[in-house]
mmCIF file of C-alpha atoms in Angstrom:
data_model
loop_
_atom_site.group_PDB
_atom_site.id
_atom_site.type_symbol
_atom_site.label_atom_id
_atom_site.label_comp_id
_atom_site.label_asym_id
_atom_site.label_seq_id
_atom_site.Cartn_x
_atom_site.Cartn_y
_atom_site.Cartn_z
ATOM 1 C CA UNK A 300 -0.936 -20.955 -2.252
ATOM 2 C CA UNK A 301 -3.127 -18.148 -0.925
ATOM 3 C CA UNK A 302 -2.785 -14.724 -2.415
ATOM 4 C CA UNK A 303 -4.080 -11.957 -4.632
ATOM 5 C CA UNK A 304 -3.944 -12.084 -8.399
ATOM 6 C CA UNK A 305 -4.134 -8.974 -10.515
ATOM 7 C CA UNK A 306 -4.499 -9.093 -14.267
ATOM 8 C CA UNK A 307 -3.370 -8.041 -16.715
ATOM 9 C CA UNK A 308 0.134 -6.981 -15.689
ATOM 10 C CA UNK A 309 0.259 -4.346 -18.444
ATOM 11 C CA UNK A 310 -2.719 -2.628 -20.054
ATOM 12 C CA UNK A 311 -2.913 -0.045 -22.791
ATOM 13 C CA UNK A 312 -5.945 2.151 -23.183
ATOM 14 C CA UNK A 313 -6.955 4.444 -25.980
ATOM 15 C CA UNK A 314 -8.448 7.833 -25.233
ATOM 16 C CA UNK A 315 -12.174 7.544 -24.484
ATOM 17 C CA UNK A 316 -12.091 3.834 -23.658
ATOM 18 C CA UNK A 317 -13.211 2.136 -20.486
ATOM 19 C CA UNK A 318 -10.967 -0.634 -19.204
ATOM 20 C CA UNK A 319 -11.429 -3.098 -16.370
ATOM 21 C CA UNK A 320 -8.662 -4.320 -14.079
ATOM 22 C CA UNK A 321 -9.157 -7.681 -12.420
ATOM 23 C CA UNK A 322 -8.408 -8.510 -8.776
ATOM 24 C CA UNK A 323 -9.056 -11.955 -7.291
ATOM 25 C CA UNK A 324 -8.138 -13.247 -3.824
ATOM 26 C CA UNK A 325 -8.356 -16.685 -2.228
ATOM 27 C CA UNK A 326 -7.435 -15.554 1.285
ATOM 28 C CA UNK A 327 -11.056 -15.433 2.488
ATOM 29 C CA UNK A 328 -10.592 -11.773 3.427
ATOM 30 C CA UNK A 329 -13.695 -9.612 3.734
ATOM 31 C CA UNK A 330 -12.088 -6.248 2.964
ATOM 32 C CA UNK A 331 -10.522 -5.339 -0.377
ATOM 33 C CA UNK A 332 -8.946 -2.126 -1.628
ATOM 34 C CA UNK A 333 -7.800 -0.393 -4.809
ATOM 35 C CA UNK A 334 -4.882 2.042 -4.737
ATOM 36 C CA UNK A 335 -3.240 4.133 -7.412
ATOM 37 C CA UNK A 336 0.509 4.845 -7.409
ATOM 38 C CA UNK A 337 2.161 7.528 -9.519
ATOM 39 C CA UNK A 338 5.959 7.651 -10.037
ATOM 40 C CA UNK A 339 7.845 8.557 -6.878
ATOM 41 C CA UNK A 340 4.621 8.824 -4.935
ATOM 42 C CA UNK A 341 2.859 6.939 -2.212
ATOM 43 C CA UNK A 342 -0.389 5.074 -2.689
ATOM 44 C CA UNK A 343 -3.729 6.852 -2.926
ATOM 45 C CA UNK A 344 -6.994 5.083 -2.144
ATOM 46 C CA UNK A 345 -9.520 4.809 -4.972
ATOM 47 C CA UNK A 346 -12.266 2.523 -3.640
ATOM 48 C CA UNK A 347 -12.658 -0.048 -0.912
ATOM 49 C CA UNK A 348 -15.131 -2.731 0.065
ATOM 50 C CA UNK A 349 -15.594 -4.135 3.553
ATOM 51 C CA UNK A 350 -18.177 -6.740 2.553
ATOM 52 C CA UNK A 351 -19.827 -8.249 -0.501
ATOM 53 C CA UNK A 352 -22.274 -5.952 -2.317
ATOM 54 C CA UNK A 353 -20.983 -2.875 -0.513
ATOM 55 C CA UNK A 354 -18.188 -0.432 -1.348
ATOM 56 C CA UNK A 355 -17.085 3.104 -0.486
ATOM 57 C CA UNK A 356 -15.244 5.859 -2.325
ATOM 58 C CA UNK A 357 -11.696 6.622 -1.331
ATOM 59 C CA UNK A 358 -9.757 9.849 -1.795
ATOM 60 C CA UNK A 359 -9.626 9.791 -5.610
ATOM 61 C CA UNK A 360 -12.739 7.893 -6.777
ATOM 62 C CA UNK A 361 -13.692 10.236 -9.614
ATOM 63 C CA UNK A 362 -13.469 8.512 -12.994
ATOM 64 C CA UNK A 363 -13.406 5.015 -11.490
ATOM 65 C CA UNK A 364 -16.066 2.434 -10.660
ATOM 66 C CA UNK A 365 -16.046 -0.915 -8.839
ATOM 67 C CA UNK A 366 -18.295 -3.854 -8.046
ATOM 68 C CA UNK A 367 -18.179 -6.510 -5.327
ATOM 69 C CA UNK A 368 -20.537 -9.295 -6.324
ATOM 70 C CA UNK A 369 -18.342 -12.053 -4.875
ATOM 71 C CA UNK A 370 -16.077 -12.117 -1.848
ATOM 72 C CA UNK A 371 -13.145 -13.217 -3.993
ATOM 73 C CA UNK A 372 -13.406 -10.557 -6.674
ATOM 74 C CA UNK A 373 -13.129 -6.755 -6.722
ATOM 75 C CA UNK A 374 -12.731 -5.457 -10.295
ATOM 76 C CA UNK A 375 -11.906 -1.818 -11.007
ATOM 77 C CA UNK A 376 -13.135 -0.020 -14.122
ATOM 78 C CA UNK A 377 -11.206 3.014 -15.291
ATOM 79 C CA UNK A 378 -13.732 5.073 -17.222
ATOM 80 C CA UNK A 379 -13.218 7.666 -19.934
ATOM 81 C CA UNK A 380 -14.042 10.289 -17.291
ATOM 82 C CA UNK A 381 -10.658 9.658 -15.642
ATOM 83 C CA UNK A 382 -8.520 12.296 -17.320
ATOM 84 C CA UNK A 383 -5.119 11.053 -16.256
ATOM 85 C CA UNK A 384 -5.355 7.274 -15.894
ATOM 86 C CA UNK A 385 -1.728 6.363 -16.617
ATOM 87 C CA UNK A 386 -0.488 4.884 -13.339
ATOM 88 C CA UNK A 387 0.337 1.713 -11.442
ATOM 89 C CA UNK A 388 -2.788 0.168 -9.859
ATOM 90 C CA UNK A 389 -2.559 -2.015 -6.787
ATOM 91 C CA UNK A 390 -5.260 -4.190 -5.269
ATOM 92 C CA UNK A 391 -5.097 -5.426 -1.672
ATOM 93 C CA UNK A 392 -7.103 -7.440 0.803
ATOM 94 C CA UNK A 393 -6.934 -7.147 4.562
ATOM 95 C CA UNK A 394 -6.430 -9.344 7.588
ATOM 96 C CA UNK A 395 -7.276 -7.039 10.506
ATOM 97 C CA UNK A 396 -4.652 -8.594 12.766
ATOM 98 C CA UNK A 397 -1.868 -8.761 10.240
ATOM 99 C CA UNK A 398 -2.223 -6.057 7.611
ATOM 100 C CA UNK A 399 -2.746 -5.873 3.892
ATOM 101 C CA UNK A 400 -1.755 -8.396 1.248
ATOM 102 C CA UNK A 401 -1.098 -6.760 -2.104
ATOM 103 C CA UNK A 402 -1.288 -8.059 -5.627
ATOM 104 C CA UNK A 403 1.602 -7.525 -8.027
ATOM 105 C CA UNK A 404 -0.117 -4.594 -9.737
ATOM 106 C CA UNK A 405 -1.360 -3.538 -13.159
ATOM 107 C CA UNK A 406 0.480 -0.853 -15.086
ATOM 108 C CA UNK A 407 -2.014 1.127 -17.185
ATOM 109 C CA UNK A 408 -0.846 3.368 -20.003
ATOM 110 C CA UNK A 409 -2.953 5.621 -22.186
ATOM 111 C CA UNK A 410 -1.874 5.544 -25.834
ATOM 112 C CA UNK B 258 -4.835 12.818 1.911
ATOM 113 C CA UNK B 259 -1.300 11.871 2.955
ATOM 114 C CA UNK B 260 -0.963 11.011 6.599
ATOM 115 C CA UNK B 261 2.553 9.634 6.970
ATOM 116 C CA UNK B 262 5.735 11.297 5.834
ATOM 117 C CA UNK B 263 8.955 9.285 5.597
ATOM 118 C CA UNK B 264 12.405 10.655 6.171
ATOM 119 C CA UNK B 265 14.840 10.533 4.472
ATOM 120 C CA UNK B 266 13.419 10.384 0.947
ATOM 121 C CA UNK B 267 16.433 8.358 -0.155
ATOM 122 C CA UNK B 268 19.168 6.486 1.694
ATOM 123 C CA UNK B 269 22.307 4.870 0.317
ATOM 124 C CA UNK B 270 24.418 2.542 2.482
ATOM 125 C CA UNK B 271 26.915 -0.330 2.213
ATOM 126 C CA UNK B 272 26.077 -3.956 2.880
ATOM 127 C CA UNK B 273 26.400 -4.794 6.554
ATOM 128 C CA UNK B 274 25.457 -1.305 7.740
ATOM 129 C CA UNK B 275 22.228 -0.508 9.539
ATOM 130 C CA UNK B 276 19.485 1.515 7.844
ATOM 131 C CA UNK B 277 17.070 3.708 9.767
ATOM 132 C CA UNK B 278 13.964 5.242 8.273
ATOM 133 C CA UNK B 279 11.561 7.535 10.065
ATOM 134 C CA UNK B 280 7.878 8.210 9.669
ATOM 135 C CA UNK B 281 5.848 11.070 11.085
ATOM 136 C CA UNK B 282 2.079 11.318 11.022
ATOM 137 C CA UNK B 283 -0.516 13.900 11.945
ATOM 138 C CA UNK B 284 -3.547 12.420 13.675
ATOM 139 C CA UNK B 285 -4.095 9.755 16.316
ATOM 140 C CA UNK B 286 -3.823 6.233 14.969
ATOM 141 C CA UNK B 287 -5.082 2.745 15.617
ATOM 142 C CA UNK B 288 -1.965 1.098 14.229
ATOM 143 C CA UNK B 289 1.006 1.805 11.963
ATOM 144 C CA UNK B 290 2.360 -0.558 9.344
ATOM 145 C CA UNK B 291 5.548 -0.741 7.307
ATOM 146 C CA UNK B 292 5.686 -2.123 3.773
ATOM 147 C CA UNK B 293 8.459 -2.811 1.267
ATOM 148 C CA UNK B 294 8.122 -2.364 -2.487
ATOM 149 C CA UNK B 295 10.656 -3.645 -4.981
ATOM 150 C CA UNK B 296 10.755 -1.686 -8.209
ATOM 151 C CA UNK B 297 7.581 -2.167 -10.265
ATOM 152 C CA UNK B 298 6.122 -4.743 -7.893
ATOM 153 C CA UNK B 299 3.384 -4.918 -5.306
ATOM 154 C CA UNK B 300 3.914 -4.050 -1.660
ATOM 155 C CA UNK B 301 4.973 -6.595 0.919
ATOM 156 C CA UNK B 302 3.818 -6.245 4.510
ATOM 157 C CA UNK B 303 6.703 -6.075 7.016
ATOM 158 C CA UNK B 304 5.364 -5.197 10.451
ATOM 159 C CA UNK B 305 2.189 -3.922 12.122
ATOM 160 C CA UNK B 306 2.542 -2.057 15.430
ATOM 161 C CA UNK B 307 -0.500 -1.059 17.459
ATOM 162 C CA UNK B 308 -0.900 2.288 19.170
ATOM 163 C CA UNK B 309 -0.416 0.711 22.617
ATOM 164 C CA UNK B 310 2.881 -0.924 21.598
ATOM 165 C CA UNK B 311 6.254 0.811 21.689
ATOM 166 C CA UNK B 312 8.545 -1.617 19.923
ATOM 167 C CA UNK B 313 8.340 -4.684 17.717
ATOM 168 C CA UNK B 314 10.915 -6.987 16.177
ATOM 169 C CA UNK B 315 10.821 -9.278 13.185
ATOM 170 C CA UNK B 316 14.093 -10.886 12.155
ATOM 171 C CA UNK B 317 16.479 -8.043 11.207
ATOM 172 C CA UNK B 318 13.693 -5.466 11.479
ATOM 173 C CA UNK B 319 12.964 -3.322 14.508
ATOM 174 C CA UNK B 320 10.079 -0.868 14.595
ATOM 175 C CA UNK B 321 9.453 1.707 17.279
ATOM 176 C CA UNK B 322 6.389 3.854 17.804
ATOM 177 C CA UNK B 323 6.193 7.069 19.817
ATOM 178 C CA UNK B 324 2.577 8.199 19.878
ATOM 179 C CA UNK B 325 3.422 11.338 21.886
ATOM 180 C CA UNK B 326 5.660 12.514 19.037
ATOM 181 C CA UNK B 327 3.471 10.923 16.342
ATOM 182 C CA UNK B 328 6.470 9.161 14.877
ATOM 183 C CA UNK B 329 7.799 5.725 14.074
ATOM 184 C CA UNK B 330 11.121 4.357 12.948
ATOM 185 C CA UNK B 331 12.121 1.262 11.012
ATOM 186 C CA UNK B 332 15.606 -0.121 11.612
ATOM 187 C CA UNK B 333 17.077 -2.745 9.297
ATOM 188 C CA UNK B 334 20.183 -4.267 10.820
ATOM 189 C CA UNK B 335 23.073 -5.809 8.886
ATOM 190 C CA UNK B 336 21.604 -4.737 5.564
ATOM 191 C CA UNK B 337 21.964 -6.790 2.380
ATOM 192 C CA UNK B 338 21.830 -5.853 -1.294
ATOM 193 C CA UNK B 339 18.450 -7.642 -1.413
ATOM 194 C CA UNK B 340 17.064 -5.033 0.994
ATOM 195 C CA UNK B 341 17.244 -2.465 -1.817
ATOM 196 C CA UNK B 342 13.646 -1.267 -2.203
ATOM 197 C CA UNK B 343 11.247 1.514 -1.294
ATOM 198 C CA UNK B 344 9.853 1.424 2.222
ATOM 199 C CA UNK B 345 6.481 2.905 3.116
ATOM 200 C CA UNK B 346 4.817 3.591 6.396
ATOM 201 C CA UNK B 347 1.037 3.528 6.511
ATOM 202 C CA UNK B 348 -1.378 4.410 9.259
ATOM 203 C CA UNK B 349 -4.849 3.329 10.264
ATOM 204 C CA UNK B 350 -6.622 6.200 11.962
ATOM 205 C CA UNK B 351 -8.793 5.517 14.997
ATOM 206 C CA UNK B 352 -12.293 4.474 13.961
ATOM 207 C CA UNK B 353 -11.330 3.922 10.318
ATOM 208 C CA UNK B 354 -9.930 0.833 8.649
ATOM 209 C CA UNK B 355 -8.298 2.178 5.503
ATOM 210 C CA UNK B 356 -4.533 2.598 5.263
ATOM 211 C CA UNK B 357 -3.044 6.003 4.474
ATOM 212 C CA UNK B 358 0.435 5.839 2.960
ATOM 213 C CA UNK B 359 3.411 8.147 2.995
ATOM 214 C CA UNK B 360 5.573 8.759 -0.074
ATOM 215 C CA UNK B 361 8.230 6.294 0.972
ATOM 216 C CA UNK B 362 11.973 6.080 1.517
ATOM 217 C CA UNK B 363 14.073 4.641 -1.294
ATOM 218 C CA UNK B 364 16.861 2.469 0.160
ATOM 219 C CA UNK B 365 19.898 1.469 -1.892
ATOM 220 C CA UNK B 366 22.247 -1.096 -0.383
ATOM 221 C CA UNK B 367 25.511 -1.459 -2.276
ATOM 222 C CA UNK B 368 27.594 -4.646 -2.149
#
């Protein structure tokens, strides 16, 4: 079955820690995206990548970093510089003719 | 930045009734997409409508697009309890490929 896998489903971070969220797709899509969702809110774009070894900042990139070394993988690191990281993080890949396919999300909580 | 704005914010109906959600946006678009999100889950793509299309159907879903009014509507006919979810519209602006989401409409369908 083709799709996007995000892991872990739940993640707890201590103050000052960096954590990395995994996103893997087997849809052969070129473009991948990371969004953040806060309660009762829409999605806000963090980073996106249209092609391997290239990525661009979205609307709220500060405190986050990404890499795109393989077409299938687009991990997101939430750094200690992100002051309010508690949120639901969603990864997606894109078919230009169809739309986005989303993973099931990672819920990050700062403890 | 938030491009789309859904209306109403919340909608409560009985099974079998139709549900209509509206989306307004600000700038010219390449296409508009509707997504569904069940509580705590990832988003599921419903329909993509291009700027040169006026109406699209998919099963019990009907989407209209009025580019002169910068608005779209999603109609769910003969609703079911399983349709209970949040519904988001998202736009792709001309020349860009990233999706910009609204805050969503929360639909509750009671048996």
